[in-house]
Each structure stands twice: as structure tokens, then as C-alpha cells.
Coordinates of C-alpha atoms (C1' of nucleotides) in Angstrom, one line a residue:
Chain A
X15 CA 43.5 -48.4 28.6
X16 CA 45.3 -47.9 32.0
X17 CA 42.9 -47.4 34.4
X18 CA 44.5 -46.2 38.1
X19 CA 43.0 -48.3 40.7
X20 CA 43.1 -45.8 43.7
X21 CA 42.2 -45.6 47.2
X22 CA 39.0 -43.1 48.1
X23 CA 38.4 -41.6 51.5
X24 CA 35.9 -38.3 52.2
X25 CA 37.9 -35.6 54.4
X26 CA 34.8 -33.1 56.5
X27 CA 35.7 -29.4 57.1
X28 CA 33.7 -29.0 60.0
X29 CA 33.0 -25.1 60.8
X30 CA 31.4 -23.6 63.8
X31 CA 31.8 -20.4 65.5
X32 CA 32.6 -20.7 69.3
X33 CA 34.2 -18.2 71.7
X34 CA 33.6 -15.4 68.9
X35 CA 36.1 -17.2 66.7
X36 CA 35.6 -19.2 63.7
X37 CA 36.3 -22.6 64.6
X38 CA 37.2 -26.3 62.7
X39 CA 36.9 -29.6 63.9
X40 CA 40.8 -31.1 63.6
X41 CA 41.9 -34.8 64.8
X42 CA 45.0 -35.4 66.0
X43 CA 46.3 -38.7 64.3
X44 CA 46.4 -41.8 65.9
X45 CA 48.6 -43.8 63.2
X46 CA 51.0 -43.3 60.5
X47 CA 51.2 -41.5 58.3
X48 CA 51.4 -37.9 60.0
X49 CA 51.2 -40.0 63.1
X50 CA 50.7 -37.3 65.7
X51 CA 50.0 -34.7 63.5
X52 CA 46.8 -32.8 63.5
X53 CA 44.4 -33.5 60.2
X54 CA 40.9 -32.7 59.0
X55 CA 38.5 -36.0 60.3
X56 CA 37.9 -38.2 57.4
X57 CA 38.1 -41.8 56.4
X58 CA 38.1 -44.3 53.0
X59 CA 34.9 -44.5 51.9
X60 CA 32.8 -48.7 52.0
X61 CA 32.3 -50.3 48.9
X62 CA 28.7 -49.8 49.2
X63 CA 28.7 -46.4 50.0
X64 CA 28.1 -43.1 48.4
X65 CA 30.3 -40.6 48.9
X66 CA 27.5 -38.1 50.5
X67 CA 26.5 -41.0 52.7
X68 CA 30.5 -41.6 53.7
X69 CA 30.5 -38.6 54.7
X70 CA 28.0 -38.1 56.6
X71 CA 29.0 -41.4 58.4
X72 CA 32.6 -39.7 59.0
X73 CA 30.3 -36.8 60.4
X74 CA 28.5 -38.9 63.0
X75 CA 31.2 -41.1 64.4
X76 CA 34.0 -38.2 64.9
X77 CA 31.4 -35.5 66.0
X78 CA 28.2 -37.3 67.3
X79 CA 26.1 -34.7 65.2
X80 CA 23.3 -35.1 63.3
X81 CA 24.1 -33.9 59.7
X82 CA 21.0 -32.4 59.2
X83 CA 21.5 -30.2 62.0
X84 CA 23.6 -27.2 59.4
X85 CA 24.1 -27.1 56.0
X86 CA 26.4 -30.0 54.4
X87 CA 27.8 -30.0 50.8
X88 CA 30.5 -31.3 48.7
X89 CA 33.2 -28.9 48.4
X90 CA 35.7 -30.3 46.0
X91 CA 37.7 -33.2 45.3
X92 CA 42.0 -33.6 45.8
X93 CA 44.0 -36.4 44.0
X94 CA 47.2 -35.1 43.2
X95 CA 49.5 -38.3 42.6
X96 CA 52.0 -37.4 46.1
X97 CA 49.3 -36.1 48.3
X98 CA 49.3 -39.5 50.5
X99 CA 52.1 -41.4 51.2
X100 CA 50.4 -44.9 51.2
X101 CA 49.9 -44.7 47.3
X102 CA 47.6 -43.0 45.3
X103 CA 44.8 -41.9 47.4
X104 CA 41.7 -39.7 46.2
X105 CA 39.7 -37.6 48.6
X106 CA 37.1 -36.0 48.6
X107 CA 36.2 -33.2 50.7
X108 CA 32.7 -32.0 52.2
X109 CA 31.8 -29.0 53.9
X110 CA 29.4 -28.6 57.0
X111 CA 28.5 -25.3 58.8
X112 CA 27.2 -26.5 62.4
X113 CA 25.8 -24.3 65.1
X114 CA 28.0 -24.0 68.0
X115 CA 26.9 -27.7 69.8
X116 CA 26.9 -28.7 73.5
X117 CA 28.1 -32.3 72.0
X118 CA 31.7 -32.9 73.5
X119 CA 32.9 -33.8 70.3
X120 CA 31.9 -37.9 71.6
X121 CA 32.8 -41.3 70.1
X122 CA 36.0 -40.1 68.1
X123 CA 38.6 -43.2 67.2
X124 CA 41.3 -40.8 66.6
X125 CA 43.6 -39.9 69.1
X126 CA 42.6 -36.9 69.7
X127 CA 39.6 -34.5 68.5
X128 CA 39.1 -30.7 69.4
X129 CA 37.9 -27.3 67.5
X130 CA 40.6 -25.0 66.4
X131 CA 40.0 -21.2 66.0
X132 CA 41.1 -21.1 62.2
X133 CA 43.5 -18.6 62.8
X134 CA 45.1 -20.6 65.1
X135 CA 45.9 -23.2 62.9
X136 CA 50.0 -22.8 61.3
X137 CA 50.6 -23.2 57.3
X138 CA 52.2 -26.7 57.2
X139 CA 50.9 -27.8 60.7
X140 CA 48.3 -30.5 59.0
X141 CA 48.7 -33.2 57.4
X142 CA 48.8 -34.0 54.0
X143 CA 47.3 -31.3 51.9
X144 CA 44.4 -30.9 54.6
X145 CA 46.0 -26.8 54.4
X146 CA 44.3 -26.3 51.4
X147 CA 41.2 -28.1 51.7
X148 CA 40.4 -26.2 55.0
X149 CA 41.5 -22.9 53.2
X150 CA 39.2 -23.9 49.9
X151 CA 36.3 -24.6 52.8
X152 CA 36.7 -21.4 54.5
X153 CA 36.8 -19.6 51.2
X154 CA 33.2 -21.5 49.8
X155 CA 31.7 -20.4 53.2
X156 CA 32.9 -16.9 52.8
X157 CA 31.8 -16.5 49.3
X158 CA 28.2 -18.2 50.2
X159 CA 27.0 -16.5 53.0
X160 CA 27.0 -13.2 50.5
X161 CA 24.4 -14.9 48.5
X162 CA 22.8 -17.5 50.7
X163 CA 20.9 -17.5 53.7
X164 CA 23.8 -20.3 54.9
X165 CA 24.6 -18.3 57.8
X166 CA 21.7 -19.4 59.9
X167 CA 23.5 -23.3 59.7
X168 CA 25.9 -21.4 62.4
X169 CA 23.1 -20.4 64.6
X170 CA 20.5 -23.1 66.7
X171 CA 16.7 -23.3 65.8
X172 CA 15.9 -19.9 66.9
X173 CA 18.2 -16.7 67.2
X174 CA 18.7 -12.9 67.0
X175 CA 19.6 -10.4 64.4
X176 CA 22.7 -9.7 66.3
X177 CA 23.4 -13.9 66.7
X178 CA 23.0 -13.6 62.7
X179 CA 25.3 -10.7 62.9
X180 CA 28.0 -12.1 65.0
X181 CA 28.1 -14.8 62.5
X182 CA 28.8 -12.6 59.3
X183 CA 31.6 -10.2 61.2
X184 CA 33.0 -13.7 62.5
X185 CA 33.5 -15.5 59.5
X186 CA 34.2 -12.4 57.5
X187 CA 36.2 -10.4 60.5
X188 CA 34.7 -7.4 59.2
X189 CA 32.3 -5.1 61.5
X190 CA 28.9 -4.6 60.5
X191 CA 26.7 -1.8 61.0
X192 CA 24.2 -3.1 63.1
X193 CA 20.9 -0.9 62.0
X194 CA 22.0 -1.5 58.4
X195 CA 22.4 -5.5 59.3
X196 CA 19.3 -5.2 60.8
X197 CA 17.3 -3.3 58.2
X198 CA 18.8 -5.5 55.1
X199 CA 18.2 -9.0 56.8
X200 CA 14.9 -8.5 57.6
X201 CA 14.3 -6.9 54.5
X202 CA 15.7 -9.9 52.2
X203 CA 13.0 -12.3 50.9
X204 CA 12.8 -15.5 53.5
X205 CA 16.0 -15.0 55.0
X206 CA 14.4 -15.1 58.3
X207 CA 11.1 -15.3 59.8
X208 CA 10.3 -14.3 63.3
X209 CA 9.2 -16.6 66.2
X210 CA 7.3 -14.0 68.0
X211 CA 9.5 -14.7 71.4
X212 CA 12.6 -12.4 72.8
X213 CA 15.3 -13.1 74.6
X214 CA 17.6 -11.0 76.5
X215 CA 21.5 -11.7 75.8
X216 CA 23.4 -10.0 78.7
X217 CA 22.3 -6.6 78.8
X218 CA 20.4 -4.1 76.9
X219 CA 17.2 -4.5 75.7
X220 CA 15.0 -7.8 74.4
X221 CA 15.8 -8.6 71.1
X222 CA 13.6 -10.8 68.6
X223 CA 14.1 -14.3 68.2
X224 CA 13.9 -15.5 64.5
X225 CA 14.1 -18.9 62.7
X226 CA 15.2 -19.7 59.3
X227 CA 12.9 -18.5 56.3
X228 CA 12.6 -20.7 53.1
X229 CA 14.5 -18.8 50.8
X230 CA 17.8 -20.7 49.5
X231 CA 19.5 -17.4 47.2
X232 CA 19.6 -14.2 49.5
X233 CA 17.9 -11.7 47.5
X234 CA 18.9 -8.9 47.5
X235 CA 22.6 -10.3 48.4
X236 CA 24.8 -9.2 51.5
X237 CA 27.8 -7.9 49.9
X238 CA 31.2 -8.2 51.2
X239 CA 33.5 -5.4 49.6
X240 CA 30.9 -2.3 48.5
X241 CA 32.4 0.4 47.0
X242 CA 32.2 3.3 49.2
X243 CA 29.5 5.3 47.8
X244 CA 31.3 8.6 49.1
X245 CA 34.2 8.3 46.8
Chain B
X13 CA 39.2 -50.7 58.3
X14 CA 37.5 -51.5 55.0
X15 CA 38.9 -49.5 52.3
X16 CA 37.3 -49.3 48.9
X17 CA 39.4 -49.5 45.7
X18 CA 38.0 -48.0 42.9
X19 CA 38.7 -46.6 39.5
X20 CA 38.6 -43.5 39.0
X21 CA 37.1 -41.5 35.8
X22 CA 37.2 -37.8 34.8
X23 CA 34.3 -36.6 32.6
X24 CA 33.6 -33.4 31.1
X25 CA 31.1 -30.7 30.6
X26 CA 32.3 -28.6 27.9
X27 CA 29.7 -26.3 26.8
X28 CA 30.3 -23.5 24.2
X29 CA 27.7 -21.2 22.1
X30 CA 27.0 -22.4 18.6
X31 CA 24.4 -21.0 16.0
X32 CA 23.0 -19.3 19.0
X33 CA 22.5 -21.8 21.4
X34 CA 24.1 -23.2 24.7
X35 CA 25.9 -26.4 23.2
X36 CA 27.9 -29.3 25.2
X37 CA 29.9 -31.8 23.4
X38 CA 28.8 -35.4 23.7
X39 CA 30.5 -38.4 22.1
X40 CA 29.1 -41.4 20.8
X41 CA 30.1 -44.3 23.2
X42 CA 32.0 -47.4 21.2
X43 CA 32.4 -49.9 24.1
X44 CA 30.2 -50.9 26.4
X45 CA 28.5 -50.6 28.8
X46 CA 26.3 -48.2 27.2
X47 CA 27.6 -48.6 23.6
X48 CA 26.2 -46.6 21.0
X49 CA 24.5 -44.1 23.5
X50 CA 25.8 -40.8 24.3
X51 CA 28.0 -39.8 26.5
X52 CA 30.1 -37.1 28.2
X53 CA 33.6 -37.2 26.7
X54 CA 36.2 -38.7 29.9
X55 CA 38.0 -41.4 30.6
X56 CA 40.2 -42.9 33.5
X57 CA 43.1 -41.3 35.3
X58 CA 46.6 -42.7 34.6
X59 CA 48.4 -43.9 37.5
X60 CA 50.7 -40.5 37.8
X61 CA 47.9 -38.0 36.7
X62 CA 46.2 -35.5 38.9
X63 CA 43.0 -34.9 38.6
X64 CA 43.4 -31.3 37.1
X65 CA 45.9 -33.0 34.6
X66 CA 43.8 -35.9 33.3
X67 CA 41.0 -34.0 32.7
X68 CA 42.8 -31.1 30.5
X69 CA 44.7 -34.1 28.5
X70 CA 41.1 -35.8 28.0
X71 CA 40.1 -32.2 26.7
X72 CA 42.8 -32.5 24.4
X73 CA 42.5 -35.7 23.0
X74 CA 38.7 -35.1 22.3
X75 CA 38.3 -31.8 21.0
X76 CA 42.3 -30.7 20.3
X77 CA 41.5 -27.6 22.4
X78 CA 44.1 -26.0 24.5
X79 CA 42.4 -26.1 28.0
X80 CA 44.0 -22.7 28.6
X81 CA 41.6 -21.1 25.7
X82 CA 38.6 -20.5 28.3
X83 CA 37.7 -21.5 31.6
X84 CA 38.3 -24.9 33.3
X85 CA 37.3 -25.5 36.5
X86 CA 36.4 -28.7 38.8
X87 CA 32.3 -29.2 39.0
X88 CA 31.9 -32.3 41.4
X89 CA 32.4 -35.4 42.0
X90 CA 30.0 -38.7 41.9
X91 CA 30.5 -41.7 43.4
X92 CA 26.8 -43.7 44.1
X93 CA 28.1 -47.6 44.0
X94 CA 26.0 -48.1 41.2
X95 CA 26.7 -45.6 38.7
X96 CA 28.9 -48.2 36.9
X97 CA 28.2 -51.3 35.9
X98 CA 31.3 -52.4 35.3
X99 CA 32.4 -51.2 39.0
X100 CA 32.9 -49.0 41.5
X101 CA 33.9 -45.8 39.6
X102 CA 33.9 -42.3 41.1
X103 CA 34.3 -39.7 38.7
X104 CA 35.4 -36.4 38.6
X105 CA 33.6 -34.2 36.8
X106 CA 34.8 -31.0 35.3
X107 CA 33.5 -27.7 33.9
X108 CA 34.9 -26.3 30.6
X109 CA 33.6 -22.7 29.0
X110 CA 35.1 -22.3 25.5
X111 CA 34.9 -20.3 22.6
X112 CA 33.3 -21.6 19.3
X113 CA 36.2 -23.1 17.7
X114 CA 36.6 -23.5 14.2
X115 CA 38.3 -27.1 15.4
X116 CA 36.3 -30.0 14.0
X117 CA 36.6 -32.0 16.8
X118 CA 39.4 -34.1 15.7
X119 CA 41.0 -37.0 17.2
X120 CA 38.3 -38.3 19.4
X121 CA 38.8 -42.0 19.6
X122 CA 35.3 -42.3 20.4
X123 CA 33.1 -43.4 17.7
X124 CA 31.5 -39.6 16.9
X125 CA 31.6 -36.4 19.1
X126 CA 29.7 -33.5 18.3
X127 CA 28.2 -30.2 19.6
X128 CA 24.6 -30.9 20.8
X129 CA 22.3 -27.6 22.3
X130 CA 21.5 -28.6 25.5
X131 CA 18.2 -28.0 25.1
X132 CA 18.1 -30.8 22.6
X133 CA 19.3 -33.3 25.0
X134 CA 16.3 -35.8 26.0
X135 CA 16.6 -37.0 30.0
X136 CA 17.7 -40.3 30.0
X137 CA 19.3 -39.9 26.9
X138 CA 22.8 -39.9 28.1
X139 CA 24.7 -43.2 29.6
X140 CA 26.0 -43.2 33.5
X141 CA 24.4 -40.5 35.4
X142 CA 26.1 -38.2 32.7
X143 CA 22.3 -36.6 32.6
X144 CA 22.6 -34.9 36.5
X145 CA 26.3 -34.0 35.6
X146 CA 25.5 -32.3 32.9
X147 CA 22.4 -30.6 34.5
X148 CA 25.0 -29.3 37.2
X149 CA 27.6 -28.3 35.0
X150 CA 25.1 -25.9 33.1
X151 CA 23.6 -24.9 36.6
X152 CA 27.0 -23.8 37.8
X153 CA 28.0 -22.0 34.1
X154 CA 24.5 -19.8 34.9
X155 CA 25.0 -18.9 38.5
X156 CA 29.3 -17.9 37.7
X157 CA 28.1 -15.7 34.7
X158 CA 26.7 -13.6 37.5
X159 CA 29.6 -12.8 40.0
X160 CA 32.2 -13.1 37.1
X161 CA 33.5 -12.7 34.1
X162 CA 33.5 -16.0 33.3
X163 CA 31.4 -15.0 30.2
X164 CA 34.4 -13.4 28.4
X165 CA 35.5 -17.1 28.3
X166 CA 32.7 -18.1 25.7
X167 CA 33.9 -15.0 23.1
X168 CA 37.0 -15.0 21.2
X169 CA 40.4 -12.5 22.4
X170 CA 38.2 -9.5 21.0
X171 CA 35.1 -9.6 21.2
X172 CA 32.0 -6.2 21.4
X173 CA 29.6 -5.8 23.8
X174 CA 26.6 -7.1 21.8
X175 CA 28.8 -10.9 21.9
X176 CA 28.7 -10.7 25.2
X177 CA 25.1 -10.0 25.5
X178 CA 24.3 -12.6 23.4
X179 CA 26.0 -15.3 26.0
X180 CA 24.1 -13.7 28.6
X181 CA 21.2 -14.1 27.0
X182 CA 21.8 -17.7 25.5
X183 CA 23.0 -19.1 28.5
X184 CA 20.1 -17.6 30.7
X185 CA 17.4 -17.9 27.9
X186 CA 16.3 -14.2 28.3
X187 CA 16.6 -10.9 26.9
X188 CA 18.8 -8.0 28.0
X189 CA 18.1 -4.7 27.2
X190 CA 21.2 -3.6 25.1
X191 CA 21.8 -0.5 26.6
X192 CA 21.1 -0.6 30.4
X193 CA 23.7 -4.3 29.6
X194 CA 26.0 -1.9 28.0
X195 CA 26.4 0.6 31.0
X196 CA 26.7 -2.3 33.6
X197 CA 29.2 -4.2 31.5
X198 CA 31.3 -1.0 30.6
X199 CA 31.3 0.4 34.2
X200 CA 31.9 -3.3 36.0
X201 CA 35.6 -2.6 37.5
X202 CA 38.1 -4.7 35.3
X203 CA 35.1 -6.6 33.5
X204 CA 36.4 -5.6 29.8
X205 CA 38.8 -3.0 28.6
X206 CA 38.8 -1.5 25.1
X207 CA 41.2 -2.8 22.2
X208 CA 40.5 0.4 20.4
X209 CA 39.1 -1.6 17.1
X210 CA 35.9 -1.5 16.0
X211 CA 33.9 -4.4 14.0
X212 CA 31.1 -4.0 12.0
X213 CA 29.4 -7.6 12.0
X214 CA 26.2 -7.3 9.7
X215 CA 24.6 -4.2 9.9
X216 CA 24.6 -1.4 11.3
X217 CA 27.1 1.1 13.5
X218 CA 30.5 -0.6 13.7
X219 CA 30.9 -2.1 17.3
X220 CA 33.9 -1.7 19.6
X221 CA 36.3 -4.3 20.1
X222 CA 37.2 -5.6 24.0
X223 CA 38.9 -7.8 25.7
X224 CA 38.7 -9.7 28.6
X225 CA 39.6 -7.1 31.6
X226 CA 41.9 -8.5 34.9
X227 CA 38.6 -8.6 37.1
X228 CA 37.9 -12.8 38.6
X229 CA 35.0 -11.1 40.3
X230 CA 32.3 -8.6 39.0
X231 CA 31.7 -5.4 41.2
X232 CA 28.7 -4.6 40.5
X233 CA 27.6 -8.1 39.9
X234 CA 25.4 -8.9 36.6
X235 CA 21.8 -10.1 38.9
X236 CA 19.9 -12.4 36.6
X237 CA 16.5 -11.9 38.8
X238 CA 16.0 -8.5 39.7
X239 CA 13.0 -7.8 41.3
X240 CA 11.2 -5.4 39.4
X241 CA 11.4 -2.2 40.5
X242 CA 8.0 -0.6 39.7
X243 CA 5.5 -3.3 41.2
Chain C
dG17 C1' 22.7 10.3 -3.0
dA18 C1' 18.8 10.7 0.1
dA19 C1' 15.7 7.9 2.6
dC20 C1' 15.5 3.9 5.5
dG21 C1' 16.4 0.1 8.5
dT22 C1' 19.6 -1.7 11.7
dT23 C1' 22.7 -1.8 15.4
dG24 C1' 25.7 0.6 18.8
dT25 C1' 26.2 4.1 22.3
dC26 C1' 24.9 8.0 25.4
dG27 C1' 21.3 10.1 28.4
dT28 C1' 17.3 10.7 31.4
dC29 C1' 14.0 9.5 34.9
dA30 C1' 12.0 7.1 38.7
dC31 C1' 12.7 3.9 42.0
dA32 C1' 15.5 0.4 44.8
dA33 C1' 19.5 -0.6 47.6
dT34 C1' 23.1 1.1 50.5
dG35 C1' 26.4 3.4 53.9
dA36 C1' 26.6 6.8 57.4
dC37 C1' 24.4 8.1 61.3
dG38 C1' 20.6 10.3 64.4
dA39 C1' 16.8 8.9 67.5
dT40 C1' 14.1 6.2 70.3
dA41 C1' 12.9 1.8 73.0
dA42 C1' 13.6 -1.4 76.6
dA43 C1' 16.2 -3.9 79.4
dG44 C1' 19.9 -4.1 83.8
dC45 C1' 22.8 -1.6 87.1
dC46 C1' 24.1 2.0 90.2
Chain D
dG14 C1' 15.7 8.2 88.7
dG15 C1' 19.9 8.5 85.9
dC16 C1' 23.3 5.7 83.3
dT17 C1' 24.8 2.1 80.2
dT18 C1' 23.9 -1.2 76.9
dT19 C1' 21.7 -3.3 73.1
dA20 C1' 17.7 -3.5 69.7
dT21 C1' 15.1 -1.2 66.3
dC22 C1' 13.2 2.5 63.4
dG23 C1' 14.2 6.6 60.4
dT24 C1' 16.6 10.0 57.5
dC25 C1' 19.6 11.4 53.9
dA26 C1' 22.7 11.4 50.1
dT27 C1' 24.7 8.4 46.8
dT28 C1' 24.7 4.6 43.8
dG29 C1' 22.7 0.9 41.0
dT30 C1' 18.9 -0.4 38.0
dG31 C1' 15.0 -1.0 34.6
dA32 C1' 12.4 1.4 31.1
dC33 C1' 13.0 4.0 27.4
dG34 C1' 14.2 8.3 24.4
dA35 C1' 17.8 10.1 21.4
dC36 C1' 21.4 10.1 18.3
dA37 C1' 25.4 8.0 15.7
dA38 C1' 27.2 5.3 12.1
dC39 C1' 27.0 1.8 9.1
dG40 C1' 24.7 -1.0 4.7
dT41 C1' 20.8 -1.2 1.6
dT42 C1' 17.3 0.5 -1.4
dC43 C1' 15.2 3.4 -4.4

DNA sequence: GAACGTTGTCGTCACAATGACGATAAAGCC
DNA sequence: GGCTTTATCGTCATTGTGACGACAACGTTC
């Protein structure tokens, strides 16, 4: 039996929304390979260490953020033979949905740290296959906030139906009605639950201040693409 | 920086519907560690395999099935340092949906494979953490059978609607009412289009023929827990 | 070969979910 | 006090859905 003895690191796609734009956390790279080149944080994994736990390490030193803060999950796993140039190198990738945090991105070892509006961001401009991985992340978070309540890991502790909103147009650039928004998240079992306080954004009047229900599967779901029901 | 080196594995949760049940093929471990317990079929990654590559020629060599007869898809990845006792060894587990095939199985190097219902399969009884793989591999087959048409990938090229409602109802463990099934399955954009043949399997009216339609998502989507409408 | 059971397919009905959009509420600003 | 802006509630037509009736088309049985 020829068993490959490989290299493993865990590689985050961190998501936020900041400046009404759907953001990830890139590095730019301190050493070779792709020295200079912008990549998605990440690092080999100890030999004591789940891969989970690796990651949420990776989280912690490039970020300064608590994990638990928004949602975290595995997203897949990338080990074509060429994908690193140091030899054969298997990575697997997490994704975490963060609210928009006041942390200055602290305690990075990489040359450089900073969020990125995802549109922003040039096919080819990362390194090794990060393009992909940050496209499959983007995709999973698309996908999930139809059927999960995931969207409130974009939002702090306690926000508004139109926070909530934001979020959904944002990641999906779509624009949604905002009494039908209203009327189908409060009406989905546990999506949210409401604090009792209001707040007043800029202008207009108070709106509601909510906090994450229990549910984990949206039901009924927020669908992307409806058919048009005049058609 | 500490870098790990480990081997790595792919394993795979091949699950197909047999005698009317939701069956995964297990082999019969030779070596150790774990000999004579069983086991998700897998093995290691050559040095100049991808991940996608090793797992289909695994597939392959264990069941003699062309990977490109159902669905294949990556399910996770597990990496906990003790999973192994021989080592550190992350594996990469994969999700296979097949037909019943008429092939017996052949060429497995392993000392017996076979077709087990899931719901036969003691916890505990299976070597690694094989168990939670497994457990996730059917979890993920139930959720996909709602948003696609992944269920088409259980039924031979032609196949009628009651087949299809029969892996619905085998993977889910439930009963669908044939008709209202028929209507959704029939009017899901690109879900399944008519051959034009017609089967008669046992009794009763012969059955059209269908195939799988173009659709990779299902609009409407199949919900498995509607609320009910009258309470 | 007519009656019968079995399975496939079409229809109907009431209710839920949805998109479009009107109306009102409650704040700041002039 | 008007005006603008945002939040929230309602209405209406259409579609999706579960429960279930009706009929079609086969094999089997008498």
C-alpha cells in the first residue's frame, strides 16, 4: 500500500457584511510561496489538534474573535496534487459568518490583514486555489440563509427586521420587499424573537429590536428565485 | 511553525435502496487495527491522486461501479488525532447515491463487502469513527432529496413515478400520498421528463417511464415537514 | 368474460404561503 | 404643522399543498 504522507493546514473564509457590502477577511502573505500575494488566513494544522479546533485557533490569532461569536462550519476539503507548490499539501477549508466587529482585525503574523468587499476581489488575484474556496464559501452561505436562520451570525446580539434585511439583499444583491420581509420573518417558527426594546437607525420611525430564536431549519424557507406568480 | 504530517484516507458512504430499504455498503476489515469489524470501504490517497480521484478509483475497486452512474459528491472531512490508532490520519469522506446494481460487489480486496440497511447497523458497530460518518452521509442524502433531484440518482435511466416515491419514502421512513407526490414531481421544472414507455411492474395500470430531467435544483422543492395545514 | 383487486393518473376543495402594493404609525427635519 | 423617512399592518389574487374522490388500465379469479 502507498500511503501519501502530506502536509495539512485549515484555510477560514471569514464573511461579514461592512459598508453595505459583503466582505472577507484576506492576508496579504508574508513569505513564499505567493509571497506578497493576497490569500484566505489559514495555517497547518499541530499534531494534536483537531481540525475544528485548528481552525478555530487560525480564527483567533488572525482575527482576535471569539468563534462563538457567528456561525462556524466545515465547508469542504481541497487536495488536488499541484495546488501548493511546497509538495502535496491538503487543506481544509471552514466557513464563519461574523457580525460586522469593532475588532481591528488585531494580533495577525501575516503581513498584512484587511476585509475585502467580495466583489472587489479579481479572478487569479489569490493565491493558490484560495478563488475557489472563497467562491464555494460564498455559495454555502447563499444557499443556507434560504433555509437557515444563519443570517442572524451577520448581525450583533440584538437587531432589526431591516438589519436582518440588509443582510439577505447583501449577500444575495437582490432587493427585498420590506413588508413581505417583515411579515415572513416574523412569521417563520424561532427565527427571531423580540427583545421588547427599539432603536431608531437614522431616521424614520423606532423599529423593534430582536435576538435570535432557537430554530436551526427556517420553516417555512426564504426562497431565492420564486416563480413570479403573475406569469 | 509546527507542521503536522499525516496520512491521508478517503472513505466512502455509498448508500443505495435494496429490498426496500436504505442500504450502505460496509466491508469486512482484514488488517488491523480493527480486523474483522466493519468498516466503510476507503483507503489512502496515492501520492499523485486528488481527493475527487482517489475516492472514485476506491469506488471502483470495491464495488466495480462507474462513479458516473449516480451521484458523488464530497461529505466532510475528520481529522480528531485519535481517530487512528495507527496515526494521525484525516480522512476524507465521500457521499455516493447509486442505483441497485445487479454488480456483486466484485473485486473488493477486503475480506467481505456487502449491502447492509442502515437501520440494521448497531452504534459502535463500525471501526474508526466510521459510525458519525456514516450518520452524516445519510443525514446529508435526506436533507439533498429535498432541494434536488438527487433522488433520480437512486433509480435506474427509466424509471416511473411510483420508483421515485418509494426512495422518498425509504430514505425518509414515511409515506407519500401517491398522487399529491405525483403532481409535485410532474410539475417540479426539469425534475423528470417522459421517455414515452410505459412499464407495468406487478399489477395494476401500466406506469410511465421517466428520466432524469436537466433540473440540479427543485423549484418547488419536495418539503419533508410540512406543517399541517388544517390544525 | 364479467367481477374484482391493484396501481397509476387526473381533479377538487380548503387552507397556507407568496408577491404586489395600499394604508397607517412614529420618528426627525424644515 | 407639514414633509420625509422608515416600520409595521392589511388586502388581494395567485400559487402550492394536504386530504381525498374519481376514473383508467392492467392481471387475476370465478
Amino acid at each position: 500500500m502507498t500511503r501519501s504522507v502530506v502536509s495539512v493546514t485549515v484555510d477560514l473564509v471569514l464573511l461579514t457584511i461592512r459598508q453595505g457590502a459583503l466582505q472577507a477577511l484576506l492576508v496579504r502573505r508574508g513569505i513564499p510561496p505567493f509571497q506578497g500575494r493576497w490569500a484566505l488566513p489559514g495555517g497547518f494544522v499541530l499534531p494534536d489538534e483537531d481540525l475544528a479546533e485548528a481552525a478555530a485557533r487560525e480564527l483567533r490569532e488572525e482575527t482576535g474573535v471569539d468563534p462563538t461569536a457567528g456561525h462556524f462550519e466545515q465547508l469542504a476539503t481541497y487536495g488536488a496534487p499541484g495546488r501548493d507548490p511546497r509538495g502535496r499539501v491538503v487543506t481544509v477549508a471552514y466557513l464563519a459568518l461574523l457580525p460586522d466587529l469593532p475588532s481591528p482585525v488585531a494580533g495577525s503574523d501575516a503581513a498584512g490583514a484587511d476585509w475585502r468587499p467580495v466583489d472587489d476581489i479579481e479572478p487569479g488575484e489569490l493565491a493558490f486555489d484560495h478563488d475557489r474556496i472563497l467562491g464555494d464559501g460564498i455559495e454555502r452561505a447563499r444557499a443556507k440563509l434560504e433555509y437557515t436562520p444563519l443570517a442572524t451570525a451577520f448581525c450583533p446580539a440584538e437587531f432589526t427586521v431591516a438589519d436582518l434585511r440588509t443582510v439577505y439583499e447583501t449577500v444575495w444583491r437582490t432587493r427585498l420587499d420590506p413588508r413581505n420581509f417583515h411579515r415572513k420573518v416574523t412569521g417563520a417558527d424561532g427565527f427571531v424573537e423580540p427583545t421588547g426594546g427599539t432603536v431608531i437607525r437614522d431616521r424614520g420611525r423606532p423599529a423593534q429590536l430582536f435576538r435570535r430564536g432557537p430554530a436551526t431549519l427556517l420553516h417555512p424557507p426564504l426562497l431565492r428565485q420564486s416563480s413570479p406568480p403573475g406569469s
